[in-house]
Amino acid sequence: MSGIVIIGAGECGTRAAFALRESGYSGSVTLVGAEPHLPYERPPLSKPMSGEVQMKLICTEDMLEAAGIAYLRGAWAVKLDANAGTVALSDGRILTYEKLLLATGARPRRLACPGAERALDFRTHADAEAIFSNIGEGRPVAIVGGGLIGMELASVLRAKGVTVSVIEAAPAILGRAVPPRFARKLHDRHLSEGVSFHLGHDVIAIDDDGVLLTDGSMVRAQLVISAIGVMPEMALAQQAGVATGNGILTDIHLRTTAPNIFAAGDCAAVSQPGGGNIRFESWRNARVQAELAARNMTGAAQAFAAIPWFWSDQYDLGLQVAGLPQPTHQSVVRSSPDGEMEFYLDAGRLVAAAGLGVGNSLAKEIKLAEMLIAAGASPDPAALADRSLNLKILLKSARAA
Ligand SMILES: Cc1cc2nc3c(=O)[nH]c(=O)nc-3n(C[C@H](O)[C@H](O)[C@H](O)COP(=O)(O)OP(=O)(O)OC[C@H]3O[C@@H](n4cnc5c(N)ncnc54)[C@H](O)[C@@H]3O)c2cc1C
């Protein structure tokens, strides 16, 4: 079998397989996935609606069949030969390819302390089942890592009445991706919901009683969850001699350093126009890069230029961040009864925006802010701050200019 082979059947690999068909590709498409299920979405794992762990499928068996996508589930790609154009699978099969997409995603970073093996990860449906089948009132949980996944999990567990402690080595939670203004607001909300925090402390050991911290204190817990971030899954690429850094390195067209091999999604560190490579870990990025990789594998040469965007749900609050806010940016705040938006200007130009409000209440504003960023707008800060002024008006004048 030749044609296009995709390694990794997560959001990115699966979306790429369908996008190949949508772009008219008629050769063979083989999707190789290590997990035993049909491809599913990860975000719902930390947002269980009815209390049950959700398996939100990306596609059904029928959809794969109708699109002529050969899905090899439960199969690990174990060896890539970039010169021969072959991939060996864990079951002994060898696939040949004309083009290969590495969509291998990311795997949880592991704690390195004594007893680390007692901590559960949170990346897959199996991880979610293991966590949610082990919780209950009277079974306190310690979450190591105050990032987005850890804090989403904390909010879900509190809603179930579980006692939750969050341990974070940095002095504040959500420091990596969330603008400080909203990280503080979310922190306050978690406090008011009863989450206890242990900030600025590392973990020394995990044992039957819980988690021992660097200040000598013990955080009592029956269940410990490690949510200290992820590492790009790039073993296959490295073994094949494909260049890697903080991810599989690609150019702006998502081509790796090996001929006919592309990379996209959580595993890919994409070249930036200003220099360097950036790896994004978000659902939309996985889809956008998947679609771009599909087009470029079938003959296009389009550059990756999407505005980064992610969302997070904690309690009844929805956070959205578009662009990459930096401390050096000028900040403009717009408050409304629905929540708060913060805009980020770089030398007068709008480059990022974030919003925190109840549910999806700020979705429209964030969408308009994204359009303003894409239009290269340099709006008047006073107009941005004025909540009575519809962002559509600013967009109209940016486009007219
Ligand atoms: C609990 C949770 C909640 C999240 N919530 C949000 C959210 O609210 N908002 C948001 O924007 N993002 C969220 N994300 C992040 C988002 O889900 C990821 O960015 C997205 O899933 C990345 O897709 P991917 O296909 O690149 O990688 P992955 O989803 O990691 O998929 C990669 C797949 O490749 C497989 N694989 C790896 N190596 C091999 C191999 N050698 N052979 C075969 N298969 C292989 C893996 O098993 C995996 O199934 C969340 C993630 C998690 C875990």
Coordinates of C-alpha atoms in Angstrom, one line a residue, residues 141-358:
V141 CA -7.4 14.4 45.5
A142 CA -4.1 16.2 45.0
I143 CA -3.4 17.6 41.6
V144 CA 0.2 18.3 40.8
G145 CA 0.3 21.1 38.3
G146 CA -1.8 24.3 38.2
G147 CA -2.0 24.5 34.4
L148 CA -5.1 24.5 32.3
I149 CA -5.7 20.7 32.5
G150 CA -5.1 20.6 36.2
M151 CA -7.4 23.5 36.9
E152 CA -10.2 22.2 34.6
L153 CA -10.0 18.9 36.5
A154 CA -10.1 20.7 39.9
S155 CA -13.3 22.5 38.9
V156 CA -14.9 19.2 37.8
L157 CA -13.9 17.5 41.0
R158 CA -15.1 20.3 43.2
A159 CA -18.5 20.1 41.4
K160 CA -18.6 16.5 42.5
G161 CA -17.9 17.4 46.1
V162 CA -14.4 16.0 46.1
T163 CA -11.7 17.7 48.3
V164 CA -9.1 19.1 46.0
S165 CA -5.5 20.4 46.6
V166 CA -3.5 21.9 43.9
I167 CA 0.3 21.8 44.1
E168 CA 2.2 24.1 41.8
A169 CA 5.9 24.8 41.7
A170 CA 5.5 28.4 40.4
P171 CA 4.2 31.1 42.6
A172 CA 0.9 31.3 40.7
I173 CA -1.4 29.0 38.7
L174 CA -2.0 29.2 35.0
G175 CA 1.2 31.1 34.5
R176 CA 2.1 29.6 31.1
A177 CA -0.8 30.4 28.7
V178 CA -3.3 32.5 30.6
P179 CA -2.9 36.3 30.9
P180 CA -2.2 37.2 34.6
R181 CA -5.5 39.2 34.9
F182 CA -7.6 36.1 34.1
A183 CA -5.3 33.7 35.9
R184 CA -5.9 35.7 39.1
K185 CA -9.6 35.8 38.6
L186 CA -9.7 32.0 38.0
H187 CA -7.5 31.5 41.1
D188 CA -10.0 33.5 43.2
R189 CA -12.8 31.5 41.8
H190 CA -11.1 28.2 42.7
L191 CA -10.5 29.5 46.2
S192 CA -14.1 30.4 46.7
E193 CA -15.1 26.9 45.5
G194 CA -12.9 25.4 48.2
V195 CA -9.8 24.3 46.3
S196 CA -6.7 24.5 48.5
F197 CA -3.4 25.7 46.9
H198 CA 0.2 24.9 47.7
L199 CA 2.1 27.3 45.5
G200 CA 5.8 27.7 45.1
H201 CA 6.5 24.1 46.3
D202 CA 8.0 21.2 44.5
V203 CA 7.1 17.6 45.2
I204 CA 9.6 15.5 47.1
A205 CA 7.8 12.2 47.3
I206 CA 4.4 10.5 46.9
D207 CA 3.3 7.8 49.3
D208 CA 0.3 6.2 50.9
D209 CA -0.5 9.4 52.8
G210 CA -0.3 11.8 50.0
V211 CA 2.3 14.2 48.6
L212 CA 5.4 15.4 50.5
L213 CA 6.4 18.9 49.6
T214 CA 9.8 20.8 49.7
D215 CA 8.7 22.8 52.7
G216 CA 8.2 19.6 54.7
S217 CA 4.4 19.7 54.6
M218 CA 2.3 16.7 53.6
V219 CA -0.7 17.2 51.3
R220 CA -3.1 14.4 52.3
A221 CA -4.6 12.6 49.3
Q222 CA -6.0 9.2 48.4
L223 CA -5.5 10.0 44.7
V224 CA -2.7 12.0 43.1
I225 CA -3.0 13.2 39.6
S226 CA 0.0 14.5 37.7
A227 CA -0.8 17.4 35.3
I228 CA 2.6 19.0 34.8
G229 CA 2.4 19.4 31.1
V230 CA 3.2 17.4 28.1
M231 CA 6.2 16.5 25.9
P232 CA 5.9 16.3 22.1
E233 CA 5.8 12.7 21.0
M234 CA 8.8 12.6 18.6
A235 CA 10.5 9.3 19.2
L236 CA 9.7 8.0 15.7
A237 CA 11.0 11.2 14.1
Q238 CA 14.2 11.2 16.1
Q239 CA 15.0 7.6 15.4
A240 CA 14.6 8.3 11.7
G241 CA 17.0 11.3 11.8
V242 CA 14.3 14.0 11.3
A243 CA 15.3 17.2 13.0
T244 CA 13.6 17.9 16.3
G245 CA 13.8 20.6 19.1
N246 CA 10.8 21.3 21.3
G247 CA 8.8 19.3 18.8
I248 CA 9.4 17.9 15.3
L249 CA 10.8 20.9 13.4
T250 CA 8.9 22.0 10.3
D251 CA 9.1 24.9 7.9
I252 CA 6.1 27.2 7.4
H253 CA 4.6 24.6 5.1
L254 CA 4.7 22.0 7.8
R255 CA 7.5 20.0 5.9
T256 CA 10.0 18.3 8.2
T257 CA 13.7 18.1 7.3
A258 CA 13.1 14.6 5.7
P259 CA 11.7 14.4 2.1
N260 CA 8.0 13.8 1.8
I261 CA 7.4 13.8 5.6
F262 CA 5.2 16.5 7.2
A263 CA 4.4 17.1 10.9
A264 CA 1.4 18.8 12.4
G265 CA -0.5 19.3 15.7
D266 CA 0.8 19.0 19.2
C267 CA 4.0 17.2 18.0
A268 CA 5.1 19.9 15.5
A269 CA 7.3 23.0 16.2
V270 CA 6.6 25.2 13.2
S271 CA 9.0 27.8 11.8
Q272 CA 7.9 31.4 12.5
P273 CA 8.3 34.3 10.1
G274 CA 10.2 36.3 12.8
G275 CA 12.6 33.3 13.5
G276 CA 12.4 30.3 15.8
N277 CA 9.9 27.5 15.9
I278 CA 6.7 27.4 18.0
R279 CA 4.7 24.4 19.1
F280 CA 1.1 24.9 20.0
E281 CA -1.0 22.6 22.2
S282 CA -4.5 23.3 21.3
W283 CA -7.5 21.7 19.7
R284 CA -8.0 24.3 17.0
N285 CA -4.3 24.4 16.1
A286 CA -4.4 20.6 15.6
R287 CA -7.3 21.0 13.1
V288 CA -5.9 24.0 11.3
Q289 CA -2.5 22.4 10.8
A290 CA -4.1 19.2 9.8
E291 CA -6.0 20.9 7.0
L292 CA -2.9 22.8 5.9
A293 CA -0.8 19.7 5.9
A294 CA -3.4 17.9 3.8
R295 CA -3.4 20.6 1.2
N296 CA 0.4 20.9 1.1
M297 CA 0.9 17.1 0.9
T298 CA -1.3 17.2 -2.2
G299 CA 0.5 19.9 -4.0
A300 CA -0.2 23.2 -2.4
A301 CA 2.5 25.3 -0.8
Q302 CA 0.6 27.4 1.7
A303 CA 2.2 28.9 4.7
F304 CA 0.9 28.4 8.2
A305 CA -0.3 31.7 9.4
A306 CA -3.3 31.0 11.7
I307 CA -3.8 33.1 14.9
P308 CA -3.4 30.9 17.9
W309 CA -6.6 30.3 19.8
F310 CA -7.7 28.2 22.7
W311 CA -10.5 27.9 25.2
S312 CA -10.9 26.5 28.7
D313 CA -14.0 25.9 30.8
Q314 CA -13.7 26.1 34.6
Y315 CA -16.9 26.0 36.7
D316 CA -19.5 28.2 34.7
L317 CA -16.7 30.3 33.3
G318 CA -15.4 30.2 29.8
L319 CA -11.9 31.6 29.0
Q320 CA -10.8 32.2 25.4
V321 CA -7.4 33.5 24.3
A322 CA -6.6 34.6 20.7
G323 CA -3.0 35.5 19.7
L324 CA -0.1 35.4 22.1
P325 CA -0.4 38.0 24.8
Q326 CA 3.0 39.2 26.2
P327 CA 3.8 41.2 29.3
T328 CA 5.4 43.9 27.0
H329 CA 2.0 44.6 25.3
Q330 CA -0.2 47.5 26.1
S331 CA -3.3 46.2 27.8
V332 CA -6.8 47.6 27.3
V333 CA -9.6 46.2 29.4
R334 CA -13.3 46.2 28.4
S335 CA -15.8 45.2 31.1
S336 CA -19.3 44.1 30.4
P337 CA -22.1 42.5 32.4
D338 CA -21.1 39.2 30.7
G339 CA -17.5 39.3 31.8
E340 CA -14.3 41.0 30.8
M341 CA -12.1 41.3 27.7
E342 CA -8.5 42.3 27.6
F343 CA -6.9 43.5 24.4
Y344 CA -3.1 43.5 23.8
L345 CA -1.5 46.1 21.5
D346 CA 2.0 46.0 20.2
A347 CA 3.2 49.5 19.0
G348 CA -0.5 50.4 18.6
R349 CA -1.4 47.2 16.6
L350 CA -3.9 44.7 18.1
V351 CA -2.0 41.4 18.3
A352 CA -4.0 39.4 20.9
A353 CA -7.2 39.3 22.9
A354 CA -8.6 37.3 25.8
G355 CA -11.9 37.1 27.5
L356 CA -13.4 35.5 30.6
G357 CA -17.1 35.3 31.1
V358 CA -20.0 33.1 32.0

